[in-house]
Structures are given as C-alpha cells and as structure tokens.
Coordinates of C-alpha atoms and ligand atoms in Angstrom, one line a residue:
X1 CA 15.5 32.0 -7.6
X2 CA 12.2 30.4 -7.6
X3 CA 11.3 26.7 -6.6
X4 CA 8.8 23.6 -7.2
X5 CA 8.7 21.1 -4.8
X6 CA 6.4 19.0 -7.0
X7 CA 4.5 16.7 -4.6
X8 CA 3.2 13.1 -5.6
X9 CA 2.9 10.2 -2.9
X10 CA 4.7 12.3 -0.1
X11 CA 1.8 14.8 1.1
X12 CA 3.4 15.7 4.1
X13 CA 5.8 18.9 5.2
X14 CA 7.9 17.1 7.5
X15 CA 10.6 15.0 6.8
X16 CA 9.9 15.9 3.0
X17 CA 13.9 16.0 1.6
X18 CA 12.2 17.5 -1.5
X19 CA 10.9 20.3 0.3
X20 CA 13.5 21.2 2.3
X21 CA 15.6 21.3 -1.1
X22 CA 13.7 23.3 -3.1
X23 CA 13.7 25.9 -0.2
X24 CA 17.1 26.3 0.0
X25 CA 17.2 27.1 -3.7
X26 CA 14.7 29.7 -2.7
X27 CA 11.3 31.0 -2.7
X28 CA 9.0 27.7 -2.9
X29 CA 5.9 27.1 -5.0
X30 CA 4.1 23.7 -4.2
X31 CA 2.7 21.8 -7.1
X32 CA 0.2 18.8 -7.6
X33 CA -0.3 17.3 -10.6
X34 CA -3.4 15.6 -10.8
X35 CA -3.7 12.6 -13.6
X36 CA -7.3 11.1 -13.6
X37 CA -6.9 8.9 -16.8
X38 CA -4.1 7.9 -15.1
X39 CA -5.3 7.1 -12.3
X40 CA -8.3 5.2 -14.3
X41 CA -5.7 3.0 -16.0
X42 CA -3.7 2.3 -13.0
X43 CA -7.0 1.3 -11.4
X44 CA -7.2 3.0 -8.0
X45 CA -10.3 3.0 -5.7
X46 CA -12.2 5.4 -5.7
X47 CA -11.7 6.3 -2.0
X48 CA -8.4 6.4 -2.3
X49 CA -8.5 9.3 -4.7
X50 CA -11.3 10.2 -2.1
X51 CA -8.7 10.1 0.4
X52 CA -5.8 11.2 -1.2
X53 CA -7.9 15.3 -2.5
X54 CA -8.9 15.5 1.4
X55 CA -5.0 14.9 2.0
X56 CA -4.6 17.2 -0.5
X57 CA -7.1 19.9 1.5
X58 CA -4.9 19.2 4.9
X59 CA -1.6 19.7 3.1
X60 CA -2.4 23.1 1.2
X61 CA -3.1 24.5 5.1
X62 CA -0.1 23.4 6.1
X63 CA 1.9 25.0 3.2
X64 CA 0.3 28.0 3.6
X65 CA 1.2 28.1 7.5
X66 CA 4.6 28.2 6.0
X67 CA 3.7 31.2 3.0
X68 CA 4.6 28.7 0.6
X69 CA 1.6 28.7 -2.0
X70 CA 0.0 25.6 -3.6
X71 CA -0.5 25.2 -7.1
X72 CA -3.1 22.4 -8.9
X73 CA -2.5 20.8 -12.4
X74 CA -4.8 18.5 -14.2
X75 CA -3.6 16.3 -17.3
X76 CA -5.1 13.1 -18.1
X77 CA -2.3 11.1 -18.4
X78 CA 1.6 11.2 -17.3
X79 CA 2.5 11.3 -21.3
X80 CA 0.9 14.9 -20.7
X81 CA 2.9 15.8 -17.5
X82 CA 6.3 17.1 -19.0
X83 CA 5.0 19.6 -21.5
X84 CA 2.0 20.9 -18.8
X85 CA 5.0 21.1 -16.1
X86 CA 7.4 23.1 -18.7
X87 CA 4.8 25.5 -19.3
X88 CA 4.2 26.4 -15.7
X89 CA 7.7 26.2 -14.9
X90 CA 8.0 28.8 -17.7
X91 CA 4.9 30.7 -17.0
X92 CA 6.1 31.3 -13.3
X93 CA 10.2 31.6 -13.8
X94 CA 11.2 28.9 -12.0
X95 CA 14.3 27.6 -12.2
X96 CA 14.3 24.2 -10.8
X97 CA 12.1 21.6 -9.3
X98 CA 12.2 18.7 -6.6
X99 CA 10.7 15.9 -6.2
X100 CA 11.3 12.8 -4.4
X101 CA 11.4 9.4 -6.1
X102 CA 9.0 6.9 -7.2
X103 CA 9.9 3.8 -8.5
X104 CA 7.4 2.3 -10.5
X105 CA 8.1 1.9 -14.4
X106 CA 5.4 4.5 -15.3
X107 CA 6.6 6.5 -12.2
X108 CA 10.2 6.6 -13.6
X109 CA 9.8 6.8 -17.4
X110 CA 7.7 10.0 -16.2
X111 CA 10.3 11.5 -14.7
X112 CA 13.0 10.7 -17.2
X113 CA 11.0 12.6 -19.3
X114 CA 10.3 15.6 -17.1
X115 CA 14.0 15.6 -16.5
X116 CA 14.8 15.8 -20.0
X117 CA 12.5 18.3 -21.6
X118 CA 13.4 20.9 -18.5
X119 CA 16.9 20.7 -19.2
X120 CA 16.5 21.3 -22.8
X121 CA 15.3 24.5 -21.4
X122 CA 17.8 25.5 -18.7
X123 CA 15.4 24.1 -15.6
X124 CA 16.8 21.5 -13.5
X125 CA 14.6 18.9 -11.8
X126 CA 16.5 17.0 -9.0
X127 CA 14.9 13.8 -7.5
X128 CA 15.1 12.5 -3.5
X129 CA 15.1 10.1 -1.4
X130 CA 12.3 10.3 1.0
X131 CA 9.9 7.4 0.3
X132 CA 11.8 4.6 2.2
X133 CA 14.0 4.3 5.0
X134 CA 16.8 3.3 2.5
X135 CA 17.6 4.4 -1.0
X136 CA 16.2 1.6 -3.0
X137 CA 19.3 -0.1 -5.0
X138 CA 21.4 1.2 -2.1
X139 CA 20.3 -3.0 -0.5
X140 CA 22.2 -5.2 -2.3
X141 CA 23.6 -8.9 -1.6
X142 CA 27.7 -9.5 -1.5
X143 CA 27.2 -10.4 -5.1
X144 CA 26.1 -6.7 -5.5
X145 CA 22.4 -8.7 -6.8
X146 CA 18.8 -7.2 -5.0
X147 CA 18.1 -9.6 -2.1
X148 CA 15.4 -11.9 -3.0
X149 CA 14.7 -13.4 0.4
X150 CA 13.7 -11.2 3.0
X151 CA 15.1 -12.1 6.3
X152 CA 18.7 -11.2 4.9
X153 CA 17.4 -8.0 3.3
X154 CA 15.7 -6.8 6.7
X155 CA 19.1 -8.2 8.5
X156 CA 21.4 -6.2 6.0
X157 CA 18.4 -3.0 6.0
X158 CA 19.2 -3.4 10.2
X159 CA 23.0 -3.4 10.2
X160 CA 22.8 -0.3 7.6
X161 CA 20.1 1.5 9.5
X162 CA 22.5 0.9 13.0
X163 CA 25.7 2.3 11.4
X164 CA 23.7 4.9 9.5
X165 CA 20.4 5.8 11.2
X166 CA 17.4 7.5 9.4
X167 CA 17.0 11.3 9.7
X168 CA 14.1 13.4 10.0
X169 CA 14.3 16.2 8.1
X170 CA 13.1 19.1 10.4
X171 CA 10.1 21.1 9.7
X172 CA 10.9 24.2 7.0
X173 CA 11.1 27.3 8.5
X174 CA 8.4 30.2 7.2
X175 CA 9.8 32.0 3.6
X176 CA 8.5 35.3 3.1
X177 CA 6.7 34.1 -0.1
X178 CA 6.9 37.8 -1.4
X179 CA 6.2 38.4 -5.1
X180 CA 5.1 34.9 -5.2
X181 CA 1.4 33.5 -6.8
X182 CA -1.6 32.7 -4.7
X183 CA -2.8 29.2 -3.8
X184 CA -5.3 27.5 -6.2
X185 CA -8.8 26.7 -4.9
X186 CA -8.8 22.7 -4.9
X187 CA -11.7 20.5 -5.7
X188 CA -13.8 19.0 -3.5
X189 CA -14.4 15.9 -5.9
X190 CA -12.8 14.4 -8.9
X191 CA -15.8 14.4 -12.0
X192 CA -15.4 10.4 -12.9
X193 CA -14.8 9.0 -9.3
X194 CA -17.7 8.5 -7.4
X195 CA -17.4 9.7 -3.9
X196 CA -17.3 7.1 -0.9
X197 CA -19.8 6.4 1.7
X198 CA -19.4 8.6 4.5
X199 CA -18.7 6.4 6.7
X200 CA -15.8 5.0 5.0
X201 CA -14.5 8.8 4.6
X202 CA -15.1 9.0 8.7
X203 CA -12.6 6.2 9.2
X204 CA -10.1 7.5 7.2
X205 CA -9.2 11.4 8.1
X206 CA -7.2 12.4 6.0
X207 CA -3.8 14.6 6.1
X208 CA -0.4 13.9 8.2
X209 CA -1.9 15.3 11.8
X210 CA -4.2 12.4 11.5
X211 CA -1.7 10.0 10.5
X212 CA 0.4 11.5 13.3
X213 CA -2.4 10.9 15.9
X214 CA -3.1 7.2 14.6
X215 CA 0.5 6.8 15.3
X216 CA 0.8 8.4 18.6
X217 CA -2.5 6.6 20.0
X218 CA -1.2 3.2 18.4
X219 CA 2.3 3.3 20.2
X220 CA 0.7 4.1 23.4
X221 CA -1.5 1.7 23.0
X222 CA -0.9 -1.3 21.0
X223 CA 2.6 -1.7 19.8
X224 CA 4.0 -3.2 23.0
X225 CA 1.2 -6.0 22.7
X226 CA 1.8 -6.1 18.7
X227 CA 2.9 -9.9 18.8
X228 CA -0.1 -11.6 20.5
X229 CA -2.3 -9.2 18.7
X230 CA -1.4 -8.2 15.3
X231 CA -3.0 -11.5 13.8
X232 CA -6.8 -11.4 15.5
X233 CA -8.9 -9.2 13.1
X234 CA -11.1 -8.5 15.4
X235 CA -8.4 -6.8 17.8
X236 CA -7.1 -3.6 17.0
X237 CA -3.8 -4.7 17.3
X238 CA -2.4 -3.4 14.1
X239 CA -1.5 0.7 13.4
X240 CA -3.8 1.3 10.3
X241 CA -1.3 3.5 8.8
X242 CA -1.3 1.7 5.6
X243 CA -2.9 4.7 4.0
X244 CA -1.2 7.5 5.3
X245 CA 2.3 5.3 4.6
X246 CA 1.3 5.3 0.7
X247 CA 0.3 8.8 0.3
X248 CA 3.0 10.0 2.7
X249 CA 1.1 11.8 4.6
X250 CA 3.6 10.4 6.7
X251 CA 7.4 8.7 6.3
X252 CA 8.7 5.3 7.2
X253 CA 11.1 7.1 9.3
X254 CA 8.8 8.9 11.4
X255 CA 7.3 5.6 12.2
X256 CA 10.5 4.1 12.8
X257 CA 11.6 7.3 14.5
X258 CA 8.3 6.6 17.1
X259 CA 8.8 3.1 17.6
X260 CA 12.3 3.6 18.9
X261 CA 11.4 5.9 21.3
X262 CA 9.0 3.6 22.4
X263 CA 11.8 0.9 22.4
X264 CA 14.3 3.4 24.4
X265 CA 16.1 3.6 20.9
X266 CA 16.6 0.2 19.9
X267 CA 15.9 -1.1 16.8
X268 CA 16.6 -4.8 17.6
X269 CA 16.3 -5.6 20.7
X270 CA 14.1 -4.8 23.8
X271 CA 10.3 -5.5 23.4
X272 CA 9.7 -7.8 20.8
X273 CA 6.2 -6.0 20.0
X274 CA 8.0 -2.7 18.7
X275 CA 10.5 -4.6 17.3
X276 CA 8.2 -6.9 15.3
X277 CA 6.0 -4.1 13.8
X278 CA 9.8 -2.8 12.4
X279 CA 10.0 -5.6 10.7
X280 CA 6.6 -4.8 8.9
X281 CA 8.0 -1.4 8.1
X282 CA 10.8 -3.3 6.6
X283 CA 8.5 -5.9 4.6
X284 CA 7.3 -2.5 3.1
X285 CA 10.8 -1.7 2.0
X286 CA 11.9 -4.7 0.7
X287 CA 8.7 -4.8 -1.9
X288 CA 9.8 -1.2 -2.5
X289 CA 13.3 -2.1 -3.1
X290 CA 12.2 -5.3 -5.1
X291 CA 10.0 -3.2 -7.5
X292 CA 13.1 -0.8 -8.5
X293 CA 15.0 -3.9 -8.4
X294 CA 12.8 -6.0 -11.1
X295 CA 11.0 -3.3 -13.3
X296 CA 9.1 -6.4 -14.4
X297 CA 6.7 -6.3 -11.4
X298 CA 5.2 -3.1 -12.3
X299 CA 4.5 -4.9 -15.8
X300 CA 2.4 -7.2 -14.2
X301 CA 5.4 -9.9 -14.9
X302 CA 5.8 -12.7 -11.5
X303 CA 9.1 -13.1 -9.7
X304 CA 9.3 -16.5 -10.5
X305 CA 9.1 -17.0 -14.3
X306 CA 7.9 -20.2 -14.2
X307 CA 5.1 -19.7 -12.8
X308 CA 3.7 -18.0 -15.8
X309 CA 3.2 -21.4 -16.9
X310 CA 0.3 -22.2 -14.3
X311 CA -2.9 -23.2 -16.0
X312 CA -5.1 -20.6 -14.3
X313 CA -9.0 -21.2 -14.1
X314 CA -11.1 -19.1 -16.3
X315 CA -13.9 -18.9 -14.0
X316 CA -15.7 -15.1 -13.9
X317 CA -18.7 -16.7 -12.0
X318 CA -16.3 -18.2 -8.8
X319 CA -14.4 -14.7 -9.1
X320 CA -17.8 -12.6 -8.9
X321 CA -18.7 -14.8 -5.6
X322 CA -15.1 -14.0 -4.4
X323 CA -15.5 -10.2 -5.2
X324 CA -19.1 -10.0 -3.4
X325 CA -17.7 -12.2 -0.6
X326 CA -20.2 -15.2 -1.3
X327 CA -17.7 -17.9 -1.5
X328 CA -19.4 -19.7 1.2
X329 CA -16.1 -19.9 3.4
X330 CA -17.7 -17.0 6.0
X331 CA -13.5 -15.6 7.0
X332 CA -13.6 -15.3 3.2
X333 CA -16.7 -13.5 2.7
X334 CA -16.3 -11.4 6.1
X335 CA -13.2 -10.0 4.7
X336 CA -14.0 -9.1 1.8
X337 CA -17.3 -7.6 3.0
X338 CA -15.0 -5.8 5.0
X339 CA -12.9 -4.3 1.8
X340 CA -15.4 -3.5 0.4
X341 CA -17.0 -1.9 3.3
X342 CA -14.1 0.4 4.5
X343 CA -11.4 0.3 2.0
X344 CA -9.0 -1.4 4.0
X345 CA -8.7 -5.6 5.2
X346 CA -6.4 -6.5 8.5
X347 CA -3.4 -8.2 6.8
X348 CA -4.3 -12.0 7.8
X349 CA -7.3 -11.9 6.1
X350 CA -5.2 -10.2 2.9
X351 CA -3.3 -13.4 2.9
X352 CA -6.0 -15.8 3.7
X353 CA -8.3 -14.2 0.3
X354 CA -5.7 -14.2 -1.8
X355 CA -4.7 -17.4 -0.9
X356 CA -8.4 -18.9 -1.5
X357 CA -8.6 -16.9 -4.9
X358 CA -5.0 -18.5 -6.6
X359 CA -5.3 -21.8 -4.9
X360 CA -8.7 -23.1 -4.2
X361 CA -10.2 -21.1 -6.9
X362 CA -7.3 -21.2 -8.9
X363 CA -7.7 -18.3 -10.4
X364 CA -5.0 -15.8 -11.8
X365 CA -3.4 -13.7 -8.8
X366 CA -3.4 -10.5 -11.3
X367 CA -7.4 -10.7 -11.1
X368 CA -7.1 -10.4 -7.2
X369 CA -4.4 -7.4 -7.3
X370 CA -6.4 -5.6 -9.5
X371 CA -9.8 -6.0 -7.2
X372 CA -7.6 -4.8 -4.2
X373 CA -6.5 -1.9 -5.9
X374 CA -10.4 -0.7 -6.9
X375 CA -11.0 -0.8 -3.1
X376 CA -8.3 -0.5 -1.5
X377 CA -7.7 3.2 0.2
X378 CA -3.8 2.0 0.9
X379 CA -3.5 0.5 -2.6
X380 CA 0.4 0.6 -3.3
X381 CA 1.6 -1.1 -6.1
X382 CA 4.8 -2.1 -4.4
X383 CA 3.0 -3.7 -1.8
X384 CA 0.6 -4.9 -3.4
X385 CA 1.9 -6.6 -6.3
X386 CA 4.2 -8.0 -3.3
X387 CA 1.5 -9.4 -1.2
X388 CA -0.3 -11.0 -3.6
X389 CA 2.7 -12.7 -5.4
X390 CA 3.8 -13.9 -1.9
X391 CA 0.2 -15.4 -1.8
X392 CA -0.2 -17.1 -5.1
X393 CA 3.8 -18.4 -4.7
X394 CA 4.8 -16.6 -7.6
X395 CA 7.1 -14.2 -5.5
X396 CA 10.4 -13.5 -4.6
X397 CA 10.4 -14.5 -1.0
X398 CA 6.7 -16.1 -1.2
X399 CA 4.7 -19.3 0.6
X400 CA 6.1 -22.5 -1.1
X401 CA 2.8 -23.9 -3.5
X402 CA 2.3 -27.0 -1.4
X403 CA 1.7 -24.7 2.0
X404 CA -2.0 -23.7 1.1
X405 CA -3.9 -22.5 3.9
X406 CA -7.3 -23.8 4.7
X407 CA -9.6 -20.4 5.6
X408 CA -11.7 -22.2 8.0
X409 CA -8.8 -23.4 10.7
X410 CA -7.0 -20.0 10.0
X411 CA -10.3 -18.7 10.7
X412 CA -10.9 -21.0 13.6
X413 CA -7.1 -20.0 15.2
X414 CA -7.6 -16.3 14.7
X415 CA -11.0 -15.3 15.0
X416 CA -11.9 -18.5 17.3
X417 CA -14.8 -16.6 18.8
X418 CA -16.3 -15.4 16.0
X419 CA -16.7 -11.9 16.8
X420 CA -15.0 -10.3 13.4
X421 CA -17.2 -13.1 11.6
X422 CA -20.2 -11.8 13.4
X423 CA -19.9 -8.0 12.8
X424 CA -19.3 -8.9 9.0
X425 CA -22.1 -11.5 8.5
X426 CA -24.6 -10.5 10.7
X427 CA -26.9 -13.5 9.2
X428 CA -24.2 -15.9 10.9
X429 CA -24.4 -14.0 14.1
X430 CA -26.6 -17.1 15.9
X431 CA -24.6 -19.8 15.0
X432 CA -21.9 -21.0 18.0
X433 CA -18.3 -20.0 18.1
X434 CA -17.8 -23.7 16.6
X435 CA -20.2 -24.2 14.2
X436 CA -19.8 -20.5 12.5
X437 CA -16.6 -20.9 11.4
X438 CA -17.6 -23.6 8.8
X439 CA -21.7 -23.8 9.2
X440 CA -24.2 -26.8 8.3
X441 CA -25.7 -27.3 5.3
X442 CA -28.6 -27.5 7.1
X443 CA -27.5 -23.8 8.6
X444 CA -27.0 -22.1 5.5
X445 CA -30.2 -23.1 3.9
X446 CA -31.9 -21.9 7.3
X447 CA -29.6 -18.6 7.2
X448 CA -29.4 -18.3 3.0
X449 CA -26.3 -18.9 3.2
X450 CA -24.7 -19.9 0.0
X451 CA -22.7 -23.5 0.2
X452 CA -19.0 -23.1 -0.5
X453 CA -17.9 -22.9 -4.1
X454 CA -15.1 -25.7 -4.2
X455 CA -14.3 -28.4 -1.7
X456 CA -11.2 -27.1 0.2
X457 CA -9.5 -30.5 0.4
X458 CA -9.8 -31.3 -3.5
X459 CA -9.3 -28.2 -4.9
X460 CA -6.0 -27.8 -2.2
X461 CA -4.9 -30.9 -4.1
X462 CA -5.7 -29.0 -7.2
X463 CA -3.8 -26.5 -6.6
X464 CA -0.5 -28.3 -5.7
X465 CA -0.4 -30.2 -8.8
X466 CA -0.7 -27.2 -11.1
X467 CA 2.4 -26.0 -9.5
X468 CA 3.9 -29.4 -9.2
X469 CA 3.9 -29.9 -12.9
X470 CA 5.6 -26.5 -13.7
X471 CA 8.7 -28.8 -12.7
Ligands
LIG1 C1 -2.6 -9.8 -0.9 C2 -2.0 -8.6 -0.2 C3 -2.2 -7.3 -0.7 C4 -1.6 -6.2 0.0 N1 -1.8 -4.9 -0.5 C5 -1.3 -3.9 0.1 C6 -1.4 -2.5 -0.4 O1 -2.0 -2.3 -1.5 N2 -0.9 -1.5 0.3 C7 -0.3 -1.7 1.5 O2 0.2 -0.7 2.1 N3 -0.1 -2.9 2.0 C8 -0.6 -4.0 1.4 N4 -0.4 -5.3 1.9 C9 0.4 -5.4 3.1 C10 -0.4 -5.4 4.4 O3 -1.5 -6.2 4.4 C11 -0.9 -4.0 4.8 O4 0.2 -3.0 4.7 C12 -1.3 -3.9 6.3 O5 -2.4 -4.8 6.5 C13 -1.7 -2.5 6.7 O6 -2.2 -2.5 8.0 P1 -1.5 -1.7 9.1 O7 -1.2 -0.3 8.6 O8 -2.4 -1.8 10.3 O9 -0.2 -2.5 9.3 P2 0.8 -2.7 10.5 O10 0.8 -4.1 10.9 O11 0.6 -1.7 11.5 O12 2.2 -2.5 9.8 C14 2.9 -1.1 9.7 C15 3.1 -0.8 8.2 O13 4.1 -1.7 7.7 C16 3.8 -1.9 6.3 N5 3.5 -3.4 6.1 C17 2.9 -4.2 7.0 N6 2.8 -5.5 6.5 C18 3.3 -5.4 5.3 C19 3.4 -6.3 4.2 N7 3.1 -7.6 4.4 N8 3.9 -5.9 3.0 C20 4.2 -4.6 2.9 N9 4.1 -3.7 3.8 C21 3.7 -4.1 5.0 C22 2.5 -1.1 6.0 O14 3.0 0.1 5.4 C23 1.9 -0.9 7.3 O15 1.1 0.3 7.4 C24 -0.9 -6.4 1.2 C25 -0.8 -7.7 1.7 C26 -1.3 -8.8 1.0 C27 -1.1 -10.1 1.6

C-alpha cells in the first residue's frame, strides 16, 4: 500500500502523528501543496512564505534521510486542492492520505472537501492531532461550553496534561522507498512574493534543527530568568519560536517536553520562569482551541458581539503614520520599525501597538490584524486574531475597555533606559533616558521628529466612551 502524509503547518519529522500514520499504512510519499492565491487572500508576509519554502528546503533533506520522497503541488486556491490531490493520489496508487488538523474555517471546509471527493473514489484521508498539546474541543467547561476565560482553561489544560501527559512521537524509522517516485526539485522563490532583505532571512533559519537549536540555547539560557525578563524588549528574554511554532517546524510538545526537563519534570511547580513561559504555550492553545471553538473568529467576526457596534475612526492618514511607525509616541514607532524591520515584534510592544491603533487612534482592530499578518514571519491566525481582539477588548478573555495603556509609561517601565528605543530610532539616540521616552517639542523639531498624532489623555477618554455607550 502506498501513503501521503500531506504536510501543511507541521514541517517537521518528529513528533509528526501524521507521519508516523501514514508509515504504518506503508510506503510514504510526502506532499506539499502550495496555494499562492491563497496565500494572497489570506494575506501573509512575504517573509513568511520566504520563511516557510526554506523550511520547505530543510524538510525535503530530512525526508529523504528517511527514503521517503517529497512531492510539490501548486494550485492557486484551496477550491482547487481536492481535484489536484485526487489526481495525484490516482496518478501514483495511493490508497490513503494523512494529515494533521487545522482549524481554521477555510482550513476545515478544505478538508471536508478533500475527504469527500477521495472517498467517492475508494481513498481514505484520515486527519491528526498534532498541532496542539490538546485536541481542540477535547477543553470544555462542566457545562460541556469552550472556556472563554483563560486562567480556568490553562487550569483545566494543566490537570488534563498531569493525568494524561503529551507524547512525542518518536522519529520514523528509514522505509525502503523501493518502486517509489523521486523528489521534486523545489523553488527557490515564489513568482508574486518579493523576497526579504537578507538580513531579515539571516535572523530567521529556517527548518526544525534551527528551531531545535533556538530552543536548546533559550532553555539554557533564558527560561529560568523568563519572569524578570520576558517584558524588556531590549532583553532577549523571550524564545523567538513564534515562527517555527506556526509552521511546525516544531510541536508545542517538544517545547513543553524541553521545559520540563529543565523543570526536573514539573509542569506546575518549581521555577516559576519555566513554569510561566508554559503558560505562554498554553495562551497559544487556548486561541487555538477558541478558533475551533467560535468558527466566527476566522470570519473576521469579534468575541464580543457587541462590540461590533463601536464607532471606529475612518482615518487612513493616522493608520499610514501607525503603519510607517511615525505616530510620534517613539515605543510606538520603534516597534513597528521593528516589524517591519525583521518580521517579528517582542510581545509587549504587540500589545502596546495594538492598543495605541483601537484606542487612541480608534481605529478598527481588523486594520491592525491584517498589517501584522503582511509582516509578520509568525503570522498565525489563531494567535493573531487572539492578540489583537484581547487588545481592542473585543475578545474572549481580553483587557476591560477602560484599562487603556498609555505607550510612553509602558515604555518608561519596560524600556526605562532607552536602549530598544535607541537601536530603533537612531535620530532619538541623544536624547536622555528621561526625556526620550516622550521628547520636547522643541526636540523633535531639532531631531525631525514628527509630534504625536492624538493627545494620549483625550483620546484615552475617547476611547472609553465609545465603549461605554455600547451599554
Ligand atoms: C496584537 C497581537 C498579535 C499577535 N500575533 C501573533 C501571531 O500572528 N503569531 C503568533 O505566534 N503570536 C502572536 N501573538 C502572540 C505573541 O506576541 C507571540 O507569540 C510572541 O511574541 C512570540 O515571541 P516568542 O516566540 O519569543 O514567545 P515566548 O514568550 O517565548 O512564548 C513561547 C510561545 O508561546 C506562544 N505565545 C506566547 N505568547 C502568546 C500569546 N499572547 N498568544 C498566543 N501565543 C503565545 C508562542 O507560540 C510563543 O512562541 C500576538 C500577540 C498580540 C498582542
């Protein structure tokens, strides 16, 4: 019997349950499926599909280390995916794939289709679990409801994952791959994305040894010390993994798999660094679980229905100075010279942005998640769509309205020297570590500058009163 394992956002050979299936059915072709309209309309950055084909590069070695060829398909959109998948399913005998889940609308109404048309021809298609540490849907309240809030999710996600802990699935052993196709040459660049600065491609190696190594060199080094750390941008306190989590170059359970070793295999007690950065891994489940949960979030719908009533600003010129990082609020601008820059931002700053853009600015949240997603090289929809709707209070477990933060005291309490402000906005770089936080007029015209857009106080006061009214 032949085999697909038809890979998608889990580029990785380890701990890959779809793999490891679709071997013991028998000899193994790997498959991509690439999707650039697709990927047009869902809006990804450019160096994330940058990122993602040099994954792509790392992965094919490692397949072919295990004689497992790698096959390439190109459609334009995931309407097109069934029939092309039928026909290669049929063009090389195969008699079933496997994938593991994604759970996205457009993900799943993909797959429903895939599933079906196979069928109808005597293929079977089974799908995973290998994106999360728990199945999503598998989380639910006494009231058998999706938790909302997340300190009882990650409570209930703890108790499951002590009576039932996460395992790796080993490493495949070789197949013979006799009688089986060669790999396809890959490209080197998709035609339609432009290719990233090369620096930008330098900080990001792609492929799951690098991912391994960023993990490996951050729990020797940093997650022990990830409380005092994790919120100073100019630290790096923080793992980075972000990308290599949404391609799956490598799992949420080899992470969590790493951290307890460093923890002497808890998962809840002992150092409170290790045990902290689980709890990130588990704010990345719960908006996992939330998006399978609501289908609405990956139609740009909020959490909060009545927030679709806010009275959003139209104002493309504010939003321009937000994208370009000219606000005049420098922790603003420094960050998102920084996303720009490297196709990542340190998760403070994430919430401080997004915060300015839907409360100060008042301007729709949707315009921000989309902007995030042309940059980003970890954009995740899941995420995402969870961060910012945490951000603009439209989310499930998100800042109340009336919490706004003011940029220049976070800036002040987490970057109190100035140095992430100096490496971003190098015209600042003179100013003191008081006066560059928030500088003079007097400054900015000196350093052409631009004065901030909106007063913070009034348009904080703004802000709370367009939520205020929804009641
Ligand atoms: C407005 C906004 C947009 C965001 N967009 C994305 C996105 O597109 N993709 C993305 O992966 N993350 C997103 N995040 C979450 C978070 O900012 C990043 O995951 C984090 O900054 C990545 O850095 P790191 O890998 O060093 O994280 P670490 O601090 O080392 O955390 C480890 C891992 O946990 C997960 N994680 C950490 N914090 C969060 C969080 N708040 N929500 C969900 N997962 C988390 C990530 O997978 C991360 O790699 C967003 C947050 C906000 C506020």
């Amino acid at each position: 019997m032949t085999a697909i394992c038809w890979f998608r956002t889990d580029l990785r050979i380890e701990d890959q349950p779809a793999l490891t299936a679709a071997l013991e059915d028998g000899q193994t072709i790997a498959l991509f499926i690439a999707s650039p309209t697709q990927w047009h309309q869902h809006g990804d950055a450019p160096a994330k599909v940058d990122f993602w084909l040099r994954g792509l590069h790392a992965l094919k070695s490692e397949l072919e280390s295990l004689n497992i060829p790698f096959k390439w398909l190109q459609v334009e959109q995931w309407e097109d995916v069934p029939e092309a998948l039928l026909t290669f399913c049929q063009q090389h005998q195969i008699e079933s794939v496997h994938c593991n889940r994604e759970h996205g609308v457009n993900e799943r109404r993909r797959d429903r289709a895939c599933y079906r048309l196979l069928n109808d021809h005597g293929i079977s298609m089974t799908g995973h679990h290998g994106g999360t540490l728990l199945v999503p849907g598998s989380v639910k309240t006494g009231s058998d409801g999706y938790y909302r809030v997340f300190t009882p999710f990650a409570k209930a996600c703890r108790e499951k994952l002590r009576t039932a802990p996460y395992r790796i699935a080993p490493l495949p052993r070789k197949q013979n791959g006799n009688g089986l196709p060669g790999s396809d040459a890959l490209p080197e660049t998709m035609p339609g994305w432009e290719r990233p600065d090369p620096s930008l491609q330098k900080g990001w190696s792609a492929g799951s040894d690098a991912a391994h190594a960023r993990l490996s060199l951050f729990a020797e080094q940093a997650m022990m010390r990830y409380v005092p750390d994790r919120d100073y941008p100019a630290l790096p306190g923080t793992s980075t993994l972000s990308p290599y989590l949404a391609s799956g170059m490598i799992s949420a359970g080899q992470c969590l798999h790493a951290a307890m070793i460093v923890n002497q295999g808890e998962t809840d007690t002992g150092n409170q660094g290790v045990t902290t950065w689980i709890t990130e891994l588990l704010w990345r489940e719960f908006y996992q679980h939330l998006i399978f949960g609501f289908p609405a979030l990956s139609m740009h719908q909020p959490m909060r229905p009545e927030t679709d009533a806010v009275v959003w600003r139209e104002a493309p010129n504010d939003f321009e100075e937000w994208c370009q990082g000219k606000t005049g609020v420098p922790i603003v601008d420094a960050a998102m010279r920084q996303l720009v820059t490297t196709g990542w931002m340190h998760n403070r700053l994430r919430m401080v942005v997004a915060m300015y853009l839907t409360k100060n600015l008042l301007i729709n949240w949707r315009l921000g998640e989309a902007f995030f997603m042309r940059h980003l090289v970890d954009g995740e929809l899941a995420a995402n769509n969870g961060g910012w709707q945490w951000s603009a209070s439209t989310g499930a477990d998100s800042a109340p309205y009336f919490r706004v933060f003011n940029p220049v005291s976070q800036s002040q309490k987490f970057d109190p020297k100035g140095a992430f402000l100096r490496h971003w906005l190098p015209e600042l770089a003179t100013l003191s570590d008081r006066e560059i936080h928030d500088p003079s007029p007097v400054s900015r015209q000196a350093l052409n500058y631009p004065l901030q857009l909106v007063d913070l106080k009034t348009s904080r006061v703004r802000a709370i009163e367009a939520f205020a009214s929804l009641r």
